[in-house]
Each structure stands twice: as C-alpha cells, then as structure tokens.
Amino acid sequence: MVELSKTFFQRGYHFDPQNQRIRCLAHIVNLSCQDALSVLKCVRTKDIDSPAILENNDSDEMSSEEADSDDSIDSERGISTNVLERSNNQSLYMRMRLAICKIRRSKHLRDTFKEFCLMKKMKPKMLILDNNTRWNSTFNMMLRFFEMRQAFEALVRSEKQLESITFQEEEWTLLEDMLEFLKPFKQMTLDLSKAHQPNMALSAAVYIELYKHVEKYSTETGSRSEIVEAAVAACEKLNKYYATSDGLVYVMGLLLNPRCKLEWYSSVGIETRIINANKRAAIQHWNAQYSTPAPACTDVDEQCGDILALQMKRAKPS
C-alpha cells in the first residue's frame, strides 16, 4: 500500500495507505469462520454406540468400480474391524462427511436415497461435500445433511451395510446447534458478495452484528461448551482485523451513503465524541482534497446553467 501511494503521488493523485486501504471483509468473515470450524470439526459425541464405518477420504472423485463396490471397505458383516476401532475417535463432522462419501460413491445407495426422498415427499437432493477453500461449503454440507434427515435415516434402516453409521438424536441436536451458530456468518457472506450493490457502508454494520452474535454464546447463558469455544475463536479473529477497519475511507463510506449518514452512528449507540471526531475528520479531508471555491454566477450562467440552481437563487429573499 505504501508503494501504491508513491506511484499515485508521482501521477498527481493522493492516496493514504493508512486511511484509504480497503480490506476484503468477506474474506475476513471466511477466516473467522474457518477458526470457528476448526473447533466444531473436532467435537465428538460421547457414549454413541454407532460409529462411522468409513475411512477418511477427502476426494469426491473415484472410479466406477469403487462407486459400485463396497468390498474394499466392508467385511462380511458390512463393517471392518480396523475401521470400527478408528471410528470410535472420529468427530461428529468426520462421521457425517464419511457417511456422505459412503452414499455418494455407491450408485445403489444414491438411487435408494432418491427413492426415500420421494417416499417422504421431499424434493430429491443429493448430499454434498465441502472443501477447504470456502467455509460456507461446510455450512451447506451440514445444512443439506440436516434437511435430508428423514431420507437419510430411512436409508440407514433399510441398508445393512449402513447400520453402523446411525446418527443418534443427540448428534442431530448438536448439528442443529452448529447450524444456528453459523447461520449469521452465512448471511453476512451473502450480503457482502453482491456484485451490483455498494457495501462499503456495511463494513461497520457487519462487524457489529457478528460481535453481537458471538457474544450471545457463553457458559453463563447455558450454551454448549463446544459452541462457546468456537465463538471465542471467531471473535478473536474478528478482533485481529477490526482495529484496521476504522480508516477514513470507511467513515466516508458511511457518511456519503444516503441510508446512513450520521444517523447510523446514533442508531447503533456510538458515542457522541466518536461521531464528532469522525465528522471533523471527514470535513477536514474534504476541504483539503476536494473542496473548490464555487464559481461566480454570471449572466451566461443564468442563461445556460442548472435550472434548479437558478430557481433556488430566485426564490431567496432580497
């Protein structure tokens, strides 16, 4: 940013790397959620007798032979002893992801799953997998899995090879709590990803909403300890970047937005001294960089100038 300011200066433009740098807020939200997910992905459910039966496989691509055959994983009873031992230590996230892999790679299971969707009067939707690039892909995976619960449970009951990946009620409840925690982050990501809507003025608003959300989770309010830990991780990441998002460019973005102006500060409880300081900083910057003396009005101006300006001038009392 400093080098950019030097280049601008050589070309006659003013650029302040401290006050005019704009960070990608959608990316900051992503980083915050990745830290929260690093906690949630390790959450294990205690005293569950139905461990997952699949080996860890991060790839959604496999050969047709692997897709139509379970012999490489299942033993004669449909469960590998080694896999059972490993699955006892798997997190809820891993059990869910491996169950999805199991269904997606088998044509028989995919077709049967679709039949159960229709039987339950649900729109057939295949279970999806996440990736490490976008945090919301994990949210989408969890949401789809939760939405298709009835079809999934019917499939597990009908297929002996899936009997070991039954999800208990406690696990479904925990998954629902995770989705409730992640939902506002998903909404903020969507709001910041619109291509044809200016969102500079949303920066402070997004931070405020996310802070209010994560601060609701605490042991005092009876929240799950796992969710509280995830909320703390998300908050710490927001804290890292929030301090760098108070530059003058953000202030101007708010003041020049017709929906916000100075009224927004008061509506969210910003202190008066901060409002006045931002107002002074904006006026000083305007006077220093943009303000020019108004041209004198002449007869030519009156003949070909702005009709609104002329009408307002004539309406002034003598």
PDB file of C-alpha atoms in Angstrom:
ATOM      1  CA  MET A   1       0.000   0.000   0.000  1.00  0.00           C
ATOM      2  CA  VAL A   2       2.916   2.354   0.690  1.00  0.00           C
ATOM      3  CA  GLU A   3       4.391   1.618  -2.737  1.00  0.00           C
ATOM      4  CA  LEU A   4       0.979   2.203  -4.293  1.00  0.00           C
ATOM      5  CA  SER A   5       0.754   5.597  -2.607  1.00  0.00           C
ATOM      6  CA  LYS A   6       4.158   6.538  -4.074  1.00  0.00           C
ATOM      7  CA  THR A   7       3.003   5.573  -7.555  1.00  0.00           C
ATOM      8  CA  PHE A   8      -0.169   7.627  -7.159  1.00  0.00           C
ATOM      9  CA  PHE A   9       1.824  10.608  -5.864  1.00  0.00           C
ATOM     10  CA  GLN A  10       4.047  10.561  -8.952  1.00  0.00           C
ATOM     11  CA  ARG A  11       0.930  10.760 -11.115  1.00  0.00           C
ATOM     12  CA  GLY A  12      -0.616  13.581  -9.127  1.00  0.00           C
ATOM     13  CA  TYR A  13      -3.087  11.559  -7.040  1.00  0.00           C
ATOM     14  CA  HIS A  14      -3.412  11.424  -3.282  1.00  0.00           C
ATOM     15  CA  PHE A  15      -3.563   8.005  -1.607  1.00  0.00           C
ATOM     16  CA  ASP A  16      -3.144   7.467   2.136  1.00  0.00           C
ATOM     17  CA  PRO A  17      -2.272   3.796   2.837  1.00  0.00           C
ATOM     18  CA  GLN A  18      -3.391   4.172   6.440  1.00  0.00           C
ATOM     19  CA  ASN A  19      -6.797   5.745   5.852  1.00  0.00           C
ATOM     20  CA  GLN A  20      -7.720   4.580   2.367  1.00  0.00           C
ATOM     21  CA  ARG A  21      -6.890   0.891   2.465  1.00  0.00           C
ATOM     22  CA  ILE A  22      -9.945  -1.325   1.981  1.00  0.00           C
ATOM     23  CA  ARG A  23      -9.751  -4.913   3.215  1.00  0.00           C
ATOM     24  CA  CYS A  24     -11.926  -7.702   1.833  1.00  0.00           C
ATOM     25  CA  LEU A  25     -14.488  -8.131   4.590  1.00  0.00           C
ATOM     26  CA  ALA A  26     -15.953 -11.274   3.022  1.00  0.00           C
ATOM     27  CA  HIS A  27     -12.503 -12.843   3.332  1.00  0.00           C
ATOM     28  CA  ILE A  28     -12.249 -11.747   6.966  1.00  0.00           C
ATOM     29  CA  VAL A  29     -15.597 -13.410   7.669  1.00  0.00           C
ATOM     30  CA  ASN A  30     -14.243 -16.520   5.961  1.00  0.00           C
ATOM     31  CA  LEU A  31     -11.129 -16.521   8.159  1.00  0.00           C
ATOM     32  CA  SER A  32     -13.246 -16.028  11.271  1.00  0.00           C
ATOM     33  CA  CYS A  33     -15.486 -18.953  10.370  1.00  0.00           C
ATOM     34  CA  GLN A  34     -12.539 -21.167   9.493  1.00  0.00           C
ATOM     35  CA  ASP A  35     -11.241 -20.676  13.040  1.00  0.00           C
ATOM     36  CA  ALA A  36     -14.662 -21.487  14.480  1.00  0.00           C
ATOM     37  CA  LEU A  37     -14.966 -24.567  12.270  1.00  0.00           C
ATOM     38  CA  SER A  38     -11.547 -25.796  13.360  1.00  0.00           C
ATOM     39  CA  VAL A  39     -13.152 -26.156  16.792  1.00  0.00           C
ATOM     40  CA  LEU A  40     -16.506 -27.535  15.647  1.00  0.00           C
ATOM     41  CA  LYS A  41     -14.907 -30.132  13.369  1.00  0.00           C
ATOM     42  CA  CYS A  42     -13.230 -31.721  16.403  1.00  0.00           C
ATOM     43  CA  VAL A  43     -16.388 -32.053  18.503  1.00  0.00           C
ATOM     44  CA  ARG A  44     -17.035 -35.666  19.489  1.00  0.00           C
ATOM     45  CA  THR A  45     -20.297 -37.095  20.736  1.00  0.00           C
ATOM     46  CA  LYS A  46     -19.957 -39.112  23.930  1.00  0.00           C
ATOM     47  CA  ASP A  47     -21.406 -42.565  24.541  1.00  0.00           C
ATOM     48  CA  ILE A  48     -22.522 -43.243  20.974  1.00  0.00           C
ATOM     49  CA  ASP A  49     -22.767 -46.918  20.011  1.00  0.00           C
ATOM     50  CA  SER A  50     -22.983 -46.328  16.263  1.00  0.00           C
ATOM     51  CA  PRO A  51     -19.595 -45.209  14.977  1.00  0.00           C
ATOM     52  CA  ALA A  52     -18.909 -44.349  11.375  1.00  0.00           C
ATOM     53  CA  ILE A  53     -17.548 -47.127   9.192  1.00  0.00           C
ATOM     54  CA  LEU A  54     -15.682 -45.252   6.500  1.00  0.00           C
ATOM     55  CA  GLU A  55     -12.056 -44.379   6.115  1.00  0.00           C
ATOM     56  CA  ASN A  56     -11.080 -40.752   5.723  1.00  0.00           C
ATOM     57  CA  ASN A  57     -11.341 -39.770   2.072  1.00  0.00           C
ATOM     58  CA  ASP A  58     -11.158 -36.100   1.125  1.00  0.00           C
ATOM     59  CA  SER A  59     -11.690 -36.761  -2.570  1.00  0.00           C
ATOM     60  CA  ASP A  60     -15.135 -36.894  -4.125  1.00  0.00           C
ATOM     61  CA  GLU A  61     -13.729 -38.485  -7.277  1.00  0.00           C
ATOM     62  CA  MET A  62     -13.354 -42.234  -7.639  1.00  0.00           C
ATOM     63  CA  SER A  63     -13.538 -44.920 -10.276  1.00  0.00           C
ATOM     64  CA  SER A  64     -16.774 -46.610 -11.313  1.00  0.00           C
ATOM     65  CA  GLU A  65     -15.526 -49.849  -9.757  1.00  0.00           C
ATOM     66  CA  GLU A  66     -15.142 -48.130  -6.393  1.00  0.00           C
ATOM     67  CA  ALA A  67     -18.515 -46.418  -6.745  1.00  0.00           C
ATOM     68  CA  ASP A  68     -20.389 -49.687  -7.269  1.00  0.00           C
ATOM     69  CA  SER A  69     -18.467 -51.902  -4.866  1.00  0.00           C
ATOM     70  CA  ASP A  70     -18.138 -51.781  -1.082  1.00  0.00           C
ATOM     71  CA  ASP A  71     -15.892 -54.831  -0.851  1.00  0.00           C
ATOM     72  CA  SER A  72     -12.789 -52.714  -0.290  1.00  0.00           C
ATOM     73  CA  ILE A  73     -14.191 -51.382   2.993  1.00  0.00           C
ATOM     74  CA  ASP A  74     -16.896 -53.646   4.381  1.00  0.00           C
ATOM     75  CA  SER A  75     -16.180 -57.056   5.834  1.00  0.00           C
ATOM     76  CA  GLU A  76     -18.589 -59.969   5.607  1.00  0.00           C
ATOM     77  CA  ARG A  77     -20.910 -58.249   8.091  1.00  0.00           C
ATOM     78  CA  GLY A  78     -20.534 -54.907   6.346  1.00  0.00           C
ATOM     79  CA  ILE A  79     -18.096 -53.498   8.921  1.00  0.00           C
ATOM     80  CA  SER A  80     -14.307 -53.617   9.016  1.00  0.00           C
ATOM     81  CA  THR A  81     -12.900 -54.240  12.494  1.00  0.00           C
ATOM     82  CA  ASN A  82      -9.997 -51.826  11.947  1.00  0.00           C
ATOM     83  CA  VAL A  83     -12.396 -49.140  10.714  1.00  0.00           C
ATOM     84  CA  LEU A  84     -14.619 -49.621  13.743  1.00  0.00           C
ATOM     85  CA  GLU A  85     -11.680 -49.089  16.071  1.00  0.00           C
ATOM     86  CA  ARG A  86     -10.643 -45.914  14.258  1.00  0.00           C
ATOM     87  CA  SER A  87     -14.196 -44.570  14.079  1.00  0.00           C
ATOM     88  CA  ASN A  88     -14.566 -44.599  17.848  1.00  0.00           C
ATOM     89  CA  ASN A  89     -12.393 -41.482  17.943  1.00  0.00           C
ATOM     90  CA  GLN A  90     -13.981 -39.688  14.998  1.00  0.00           C
ATOM     91  CA  SER A  91     -15.665 -36.316  15.422  1.00  0.00           C
ATOM     92  CA  LEU A  92     -19.272 -35.628  14.503  1.00  0.00           C
ATOM     93  CA  TYR A  93     -18.089 -33.710  11.444  1.00  0.00           C
ATOM     94  CA  MET A  94     -15.932 -36.594  10.235  1.00  0.00           C
ATOM     95  CA  ARG A  95     -18.679 -39.155  10.828  1.00  0.00           C
ATOM     96  CA  MET A  96     -21.098 -37.023   8.833  1.00  0.00           C
ATOM     97  CA  ARG A  97     -18.645 -36.446   5.998  1.00  0.00           C
ATOM     98  CA  LEU A  98     -17.688 -40.092   5.739  1.00  0.00           C
ATOM     99  CA  ALA A  99     -21.339 -41.137   5.743  1.00  0.00           C
ATOM    100  CA  ILE A 100     -21.932 -38.761   2.829  1.00  0.00           C
ATOM    101  CA  CYS A 101     -18.927 -40.241   0.978  1.00  0.00           C
ATOM    102  CA  LYS A 102     -20.338 -43.715   1.521  1.00  0.00           C
ATOM    103  CA  ILE A 103     -23.658 -42.795  -0.105  1.00  0.00           C
ATOM    104  CA  ARG A 104     -22.278 -40.658  -2.912  1.00  0.00           C
ATOM    105  CA  ARG A 105     -19.859 -43.276  -4.216  1.00  0.00           C
ATOM    106  CA  SER A 106     -22.404 -46.079  -4.467  1.00  0.00           C
ATOM    107  CA  LYS A 107     -24.917 -45.957  -7.332  1.00  0.00           C
ATOM    108  CA  HIS A 108     -27.201 -48.332  -5.448  1.00  0.00           C
ATOM    109  CA  LEU A 109     -27.220 -46.120  -2.367  1.00  0.00           C
ATOM    110  CA  ARG A 110     -27.730 -42.957  -4.416  1.00  0.00           C
ATOM    111  CA  ASP A 111     -30.723 -44.450  -6.212  1.00  0.00           C
ATOM    112  CA  THR A 112     -32.215 -45.811  -2.992  1.00  0.00           C
ATOM    113  CA  PHE A 113     -31.686 -42.474  -1.274  1.00  0.00           C
ATOM    114  CA  LYS A 114     -33.596 -40.749  -4.083  1.00  0.00           C
ATOM    115  CA  GLU A 115     -36.459 -43.237  -3.699  1.00  0.00           C
ATOM    116  CA  PHE A 116     -36.724 -42.486   0.005  1.00  0.00           C
ATOM    117  CA  CYS A 117     -36.761 -38.754  -0.744  1.00  0.00           C
ATOM    118  CA  LEU A 118     -39.791 -39.257  -2.973  1.00  0.00           C
ATOM    119  CA  MET A 119     -41.398 -41.584  -0.450  1.00  0.00           C
ATOM    120  CA  LYS A 120     -41.010 -38.916   2.251  1.00  0.00           C
ATOM    121  CA  LYS A 121     -42.433 -36.321  -0.186  1.00  0.00           C
ATOM    122  CA  MET A 122     -39.132 -34.458  -0.243  1.00  0.00           C
ATOM    123  CA  LYS A 123     -37.508 -32.931  -3.300  1.00  0.00           C
ATOM    124  CA  PRO A 124     -34.684 -35.335  -4.206  1.00  0.00           C
ATOM    125  CA  LYS A 125     -31.388 -33.637  -3.407  1.00  0.00           C
ATOM    126  CA  MET A 126     -28.081 -35.441  -3.265  1.00  0.00           C
ATOM    127  CA  LEU A 127     -25.897 -34.990  -0.200  1.00  0.00           C
ATOM    128  CA  ILE A 128     -22.958 -32.685  -0.893  1.00  0.00           C
ATOM    129  CA  LEU A 129     -19.359 -32.463   0.290  1.00  0.00           C
ATOM    130  CA  ASP A 130     -17.396 -29.438   1.439  1.00  0.00           C
ATOM    131  CA  ASN A 131     -13.942 -28.179   0.530  1.00  0.00           C
ATOM    132  CA  ASN A 132     -11.247 -26.300   2.401  1.00  0.00           C
ATOM    133  CA  THR A 133     -11.391 -23.139   0.288  1.00  0.00           C
ATOM    134  CA  ARG A 134     -14.747 -21.704   1.302  1.00  0.00           C
ATOM    135  CA  TRP A 135     -16.075 -22.070   4.823  1.00  0.00           C
ATOM    136  CA  ASN A 136     -19.685 -21.836   3.647  1.00  0.00           C
ATOM    137  CA  SER A 137     -19.279 -25.063   1.696  1.00  0.00           C
ATOM    138  CA  THR A 138     -19.088 -26.795   5.087  1.00  0.00           C
ATOM    139  CA  PHE A 139     -22.210 -24.945   6.215  1.00  0.00           C
ATOM    140  CA  ASN A 140     -24.002 -26.004   3.021  1.00  0.00           C
ATOM    141  CA  MET A 141     -22.950 -29.610   3.521  1.00  0.00           C
ATOM    142  CA  MET A 142     -24.184 -29.657   7.109  1.00  0.00           C
ATOM    143  CA  LEU A 143     -27.425 -27.903   6.186  1.00  0.00           C
ATOM    144  CA  ARG A 144     -28.207 -30.304   3.329  1.00  0.00           C
ATOM    145  CA  PHE A 145     -27.451 -33.286   5.567  1.00  0.00           C
ATOM    146  CA  PHE A 146     -29.760 -31.934   8.267  1.00  0.00           C
ATOM    147  CA  GLU A 147     -32.533 -31.121   5.771  1.00  0.00           C
ATOM    148  CA  MET A 148     -32.410 -34.652   4.323  1.00  0.00           C
ATOM    149  CA  ARG A 149     -32.502 -36.304   7.739  1.00  0.00           C
ATOM    150  CA  GLN A 150     -35.684 -38.302   7.140  1.00  0.00           C
ATOM    151  CA  ALA A 151     -34.461 -39.794   3.868  1.00  0.00           C
ATOM    152  CA  PHE A 152     -31.029 -40.497   5.355  1.00  0.00           C
ATOM    153  CA  GLU A 153     -32.432 -42.298   8.399  1.00  0.00           C
ATOM    154  CA  ALA A 154     -34.773 -44.343   6.198  1.00  0.00           C
ATOM    155  CA  LEU A 155     -31.816 -45.320   4.011  1.00  0.00           C
ATOM    156  CA  VAL A 156     -29.722 -46.361   7.030  1.00  0.00           C
ATOM    157  CA  ARG A 157     -32.560 -48.522   8.369  1.00  0.00           C
ATOM    158  CA  SER A 158     -33.041 -50.264   5.020  1.00  0.00           C
ATOM    159  CA  GLU A 159     -29.381 -50.997   4.237  1.00  0.00           C
ATOM    160  CA  LYS A 160     -27.495 -53.406   6.481  1.00  0.00           C
ATOM    161  CA  GLN A 161     -24.168 -52.058   5.254  1.00  0.00           C
ATOM    162  CA  LEU A 162     -25.106 -48.672   6.738  1.00  0.00           C
ATOM    163  CA  GLU A 163     -26.294 -49.881  10.130  1.00  0.00           C
ATOM    164  CA  SER A 164     -23.100 -48.667  11.799  1.00  0.00           C
ATOM    165  CA  ILE A 165     -23.499 -45.026  10.700  1.00  0.00           C
ATOM    166  CA  THR A 166     -26.753 -44.352  12.512  1.00  0.00           C
ATOM    167  CA  PHE A 167     -26.846 -40.840  13.976  1.00  0.00           C
ATOM    168  CA  GLN A 168     -28.327 -40.513  17.431  1.00  0.00           C
ATOM    169  CA  GLU A 169     -30.763 -37.791  18.490  1.00  0.00           C
ATOM    170  CA  GLU A 170     -28.020 -36.090  20.484  1.00  0.00           C
ATOM    171  CA  GLU A 171     -25.923 -35.777  17.349  1.00  0.00           C
ATOM    172  CA  TRP A 172     -28.768 -34.281  15.307  1.00  0.00           C
ATOM    173  CA  THR A 173     -29.350 -31.757  18.094  1.00  0.00           C
ATOM    174  CA  LEU A 174     -25.666 -30.853  18.161  1.00  0.00           C
ATOM    175  CA  LEU A 175     -25.666 -30.445  14.374  1.00  0.00           C
ATOM    176  CA  GLU A 176     -28.687 -28.138  14.608  1.00  0.00           C
ATOM    177  CA  ASP A 177     -26.892 -26.011  17.226  1.00  0.00           C
ATOM    178  CA  MET A 178     -23.858 -25.734  14.954  1.00  0.00           C
ATOM    179  CA  LEU A 179     -26.027 -24.563  12.065  1.00  0.00           C
ATOM    180  CA  GLU A 180     -27.711 -21.980  14.278  1.00  0.00           C
ATOM    181  CA  PHE A 181     -24.305 -20.618  15.258  1.00  0.00           C
ATOM    182  CA  LEU A 182     -23.005 -20.456  11.666  1.00  0.00           C
ATOM    183  CA  LYS A 183     -26.164 -19.065  10.040  1.00  0.00           C
ATOM    184  CA  PRO A 184     -25.445 -15.320  10.614  1.00  0.00           C
ATOM    185  CA  PHE A 185     -21.952 -15.743   9.163  1.00  0.00           C
ATOM    186  CA  LYS A 186     -23.511 -17.276   6.062  1.00  0.00           C
ATOM    187  CA  GLN A 187     -25.951 -14.367   5.713  1.00  0.00           C
ATOM    188  CA  MET A 188     -23.183 -11.783   6.098  1.00  0.00           C
ATOM    189  CA  THR A 189     -21.134 -13.565   3.459  1.00  0.00           C
ATOM    190  CA  LEU A 190     -24.050 -13.382   1.027  1.00  0.00           C
ATOM    191  CA  ASP A 191     -24.667  -9.698   1.793  1.00  0.00           C
ATOM    192  CA  LEU A 192     -21.029  -8.876   1.097  1.00  0.00           C
ATOM    193  CA  SER A 193     -20.869 -10.910  -2.114  1.00  0.00           C
ATOM    194  CA  LYS A 194     -23.412  -8.974  -4.170  1.00  0.00           C
ATOM    195  CA  ALA A 195     -21.876  -7.701  -7.389  1.00  0.00           C
ATOM    196  CA  HIS A 196     -24.161  -4.747  -8.122  1.00  0.00           C
ATOM    197  CA  GLN A 197     -24.689  -3.288  -4.649  1.00  0.00           C
ATOM    198  CA  PRO A 198     -22.183  -0.994  -2.911  1.00  0.00           C
ATOM    199  CA  ASN A 199     -21.380  -2.358   0.531  1.00  0.00           C
ATOM    200  CA  MET A 200     -18.686  -0.070   1.918  1.00  0.00           C
ATOM    201  CA  ALA A 201     -21.212   1.224   4.442  1.00  0.00           C
ATOM    202  CA  LEU A 202     -21.920  -2.372   5.532  1.00  0.00           C
ATOM    203  CA  SER A 203     -18.446  -2.900   6.976  1.00  0.00           C
ATOM    204  CA  ALA A 204     -19.099  -1.495  10.439  1.00  0.00           C
ATOM    205  CA  ALA A 205     -22.619  -2.939  10.461  1.00  0.00           C
ATOM    206  CA  VAL A 206     -21.339  -6.442   9.694  1.00  0.00           C
ATOM    207  CA  TYR A 207     -18.774  -6.276  12.480  1.00  0.00           C
ATOM    208  CA  ILE A 208     -21.416  -5.110  14.948  1.00  0.00           C
ATOM    209  CA  GLU A 209     -23.870  -7.876  14.010  1.00  0.00           C
ATOM    210  CA  LEU A 210     -21.233 -10.606  14.206  1.00  0.00           C
ATOM    211  CA  TYR A 211     -19.932  -9.347  17.546  1.00  0.00           C
ATOM    212  CA  LYS A 212     -23.473  -9.288  18.946  1.00  0.00           C
ATOM    213  CA  HIS A 213     -23.996 -12.828  17.695  1.00  0.00           C
ATOM    214  CA  VAL A 214     -20.843 -14.446  19.098  1.00  0.00           C
ATOM    215  CA  GLU A 215     -21.196 -12.627  22.412  1.00  0.00           C
ATOM    216  CA  LYS A 216     -24.527 -14.404  22.974  1.00  0.00           C
ATOM    217  CA  TYR A 217     -22.651 -17.661  23.479  1.00  0.00           C
ATOM    218  CA  SER A 218     -21.196 -18.078  26.934  1.00  0.00           C
ATOM    219  CA  THR A 219     -21.215 -20.657  29.693  1.00  0.00           C
ATOM    220  CA  GLU A 220     -23.292 -18.244  31.787  1.00  0.00           C
ATOM    221  CA  THR A 221     -26.143 -18.429  29.279  1.00  0.00           C
ATOM    222  CA  GLY A 222     -26.083 -22.223  29.252  1.00  0.00           C
ATOM    223  CA  SER A 223     -24.617 -22.521  25.750  1.00  0.00           C
ATOM    224  CA  ARG A 224     -22.811 -25.697  24.746  1.00  0.00           C
ATOM    225  CA  SER A 225     -19.149 -25.526  25.682  1.00  0.00           C
ATOM    226  CA  GLU A 226     -18.180 -26.564  22.136  1.00  0.00           C
ATOM    227  CA  ILE A 227     -20.133 -23.668  20.612  1.00  0.00           C
ATOM    228  CA  VAL A 228     -18.739 -21.249  23.185  1.00  0.00           C
ATOM    229  CA  GLU A 229     -15.192 -22.269  22.240  1.00  0.00           C
ATOM    230  CA  ALA A 230     -16.000 -21.802  18.560  1.00  0.00           C
ATOM    231  CA  ALA A 231     -17.496 -18.365  19.288  1.00  0.00           C
ATOM    232  CA  VAL A 232     -14.333 -17.329  21.133  1.00  0.00           C
ATOM    233  CA  ALA A 233     -12.171 -18.431  18.190  1.00  0.00           C
ATOM    234  CA  ALA A 234     -14.330 -16.483  15.730  1.00  0.00           C
ATOM    235  CA  CYS A 235     -14.287 -13.387  17.944  1.00  0.00           C
ATOM    236  CA  GLU A 236     -10.509 -13.440  18.284  1.00  0.00           C
ATOM    237  CA  LYS A 237     -10.118 -13.451  14.504  1.00  0.00           C
ATOM    238  CA  LEU A 238     -12.567 -10.560  14.139  1.00  0.00           C
ATOM    239  CA  ASN A 239     -10.606  -8.637  16.770  1.00  0.00           C
ATOM    240  CA  LYS A 240      -7.449  -9.022  14.721  1.00  0.00           C
ATOM    241  CA  TYR A 241      -8.929  -7.182  11.742  1.00  0.00           C
ATOM    242  CA  TYR A 242     -11.495  -4.876  13.350  1.00  0.00           C
ATOM    243  CA  ALA A 243      -8.776  -2.497  14.543  1.00  0.00           C
ATOM    244  CA  THR A 244      -7.704  -1.934  10.916  1.00  0.00           C
ATOM    245  CA  SER A 245     -11.189  -1.169   9.651  1.00  0.00           C
ATOM    246  CA  ASP A 246     -11.636   2.298  11.151  1.00  0.00           C
ATOM    247  CA  GLY A 247      -9.788   4.239   8.465  1.00  0.00           C
ATOM    248  CA  LEU A 248     -11.236   7.408   6.993  1.00  0.00           C
ATOM    249  CA  VAL A 249     -12.371   5.560   3.873  1.00  0.00           C
ATOM    250  CA  TYR A 250     -14.869   3.609   5.990  1.00  0.00           C
ATOM    251  CA  VAL A 251     -16.079   6.795   7.682  1.00  0.00           C
ATOM    252  CA  MET A 252     -16.643   8.465   4.319  1.00  0.00           C
ATOM    253  CA  GLY A 253     -18.406   5.377   3.050  1.00  0.00           C
ATOM    254  CA  LEU A 254     -20.919   5.682   5.856  1.00  0.00           C
ATOM    255  CA  LEU A 255     -21.374   9.444   5.720  1.00  0.00           C
ATOM    256  CA  LEU A 256     -21.889   9.508   1.955  1.00  0.00           C
ATOM    257  CA  ASN A 257     -24.390   6.654   1.982  1.00  0.00           C
ATOM    258  CA  PRO A 258     -27.896   8.216   1.821  1.00  0.00           C
ATOM    259  CA  ARG A 259     -29.289   5.456   4.058  1.00  0.00           C
ATOM    260  CA  CYS A 260     -26.732   6.009   6.810  1.00  0.00           C
ATOM    261  CA  LYS A 261     -25.075   9.420   7.164  1.00  0.00           C
ATOM    262  CA  LEU A 262     -24.557  10.457  10.784  1.00  0.00           C
ATOM    263  CA  GLU A 263     -27.875   8.948  11.877  1.00  0.00           C
ATOM    264  CA  TRP A 264     -26.457   5.417  11.670  1.00  0.00           C
ATOM    265  CA  TYR A 265     -23.903   6.124  14.395  1.00  0.00           C
ATOM    266  CA  SER A 266     -26.614   7.197  16.820  1.00  0.00           C
ATOM    267  CA  SER A 267     -28.898   4.287  15.950  1.00  0.00           C
ATOM    268  CA  VAL A 268     -26.277   1.695  16.945  1.00  0.00           C
ATOM    269  CA  GLY A 269     -25.190   3.532  20.100  1.00  0.00           C
ATOM    270  CA  ILE A 270     -21.864   5.012  19.005  1.00  0.00           C
ATOM    271  CA  GLU A 271     -20.593   7.608  21.487  1.00  0.00           C
ATOM    272  CA  THR A 272     -21.122  11.274  20.607  1.00  0.00           C
ATOM    273  CA  ARG A 273     -17.401  12.068  20.894  1.00  0.00           C
ATOM    274  CA  ILE A 274     -16.624   9.440  18.240  1.00  0.00           C
ATOM    275  CA  ILE A 275     -19.358  10.786  15.972  1.00  0.00           C
ATOM    276  CA  ASN A 276     -17.988  14.320  16.285  1.00  0.00           C
ATOM    277  CA  ALA A 277     -14.413  13.154  15.709  1.00  0.00           C
ATOM    278  CA  ASN A 278     -15.398  11.294  12.531  1.00  0.00           C
ATOM    279  CA  LYS A 279     -17.386  14.277  11.326  1.00  0.00           C
ATOM    280  CA  ARG A 280     -14.416  16.623  11.821  1.00  0.00           C
ATOM    281  CA  ALA A 281     -12.046  14.201  10.098  1.00  0.00           C
ATOM    282  CA  ALA A 282     -14.375  13.900   7.103  1.00  0.00           C
ATOM    283  CA  ILE A 283     -14.799  17.670   6.768  1.00  0.00           C
ATOM    284  CA  GLN A 284     -11.063  18.292   7.079  1.00  0.00           C
ATOM    285  CA  HIS A 285     -10.300  15.690   4.418  1.00  0.00           C
ATOM    286  CA  TRP A 286     -12.949  17.139   2.122  1.00  0.00           C
ATOM    287  CA  ASN A 287     -11.611  20.673   2.495  1.00  0.00           C
ATOM    288  CA  ALA A 288      -8.025  19.536   1.952  1.00  0.00           C
ATOM    289  CA  GLN A 289      -8.559  17.278  -1.051  1.00  0.00           C
ATOM    290  CA  TYR A 290     -11.798  18.073  -2.829  1.00  0.00           C
ATOM    291  CA  SER A 291     -13.300  21.409  -1.882  1.00  0.00           C
ATOM    292  CA  THR A 292     -13.000  24.168  -4.511  1.00  0.00           C
ATOM    293  CA  PRO A 293     -14.413  27.720  -4.490  1.00  0.00           C
ATOM    294  CA  ALA A 294     -17.866  27.975  -6.051  1.00  0.00           C
ATOM    295  CA  PRO A 295     -17.776  29.793  -9.409  1.00  0.00           C
ATOM    296  CA  ALA A 296     -19.333  33.234  -9.549  1.00  0.00           C
ATOM    297  CA  CYS A 297     -22.720  33.338 -11.233  1.00  0.00           C
ATOM    298  CA  THR A 298     -22.792  35.354 -14.455  1.00  0.00           C
ATOM    299  CA  ASP A 299     -25.433  36.309 -16.977  1.00  0.00           C
ATOM    300  CA  VAL A 300     -24.218  33.448 -19.151  1.00  0.00           C
ATOM    301  CA  ASP A 301     -24.609  31.080 -16.207  1.00  0.00           C
ATOM    302  CA  GLU A 302     -28.169  32.230 -15.704  1.00  0.00           C
ATOM    303  CA  GLN A 303     -28.966  31.599 -19.321  1.00  0.00           C
ATOM    304  CA  CYS A 304     -27.461  28.120 -19.653  1.00  0.00           C
ATOM    305  CA  GLY A 305     -26.807  26.975 -16.094  1.00  0.00           C
ATOM    306  CA  ASP A 306     -28.560  24.445 -13.877  1.00  0.00           C
ATOM    307  CA  ILE A 307     -32.291  25.233 -13.841  1.00  0.00           C
ATOM    308  CA  LEU A 308     -32.639  24.035 -10.258  1.00  0.00           C
ATOM    309  CA  ALA A 309     -29.830  26.325  -9.067  1.00  0.00           C
ATOM    310  CA  LEU A 310     -31.404  29.266 -10.879  1.00  0.00           C
ATOM    311  CA  GLN A 311     -34.839  28.615  -9.426  1.00  0.00           C
ATOM    312  CA  MET A 312     -33.448  28.316  -5.898  1.00  0.00           C
ATOM    313  CA  LYS A 313     -31.458  31.527  -6.345  1.00  0.00           C
ATOM    314  CA  ARG A 314     -34.548  33.444  -7.489  1.00  0.00           C
ATOM    315  CA  ALA A 315     -36.511  32.117  -4.508  1.00  0.00           C
ATOM    316  CA  LYS A 316     -34.074  33.642  -1.979  1.00  0.00           C
ATOM    317  CA  PRO A 317     -35.408  36.725  -0.172  1.00  0.00           C
ATOM    318  CA  SER A 318     -33.826  40.002  -1.174  1.00  0.00           C
TER     319      SER A 318
END
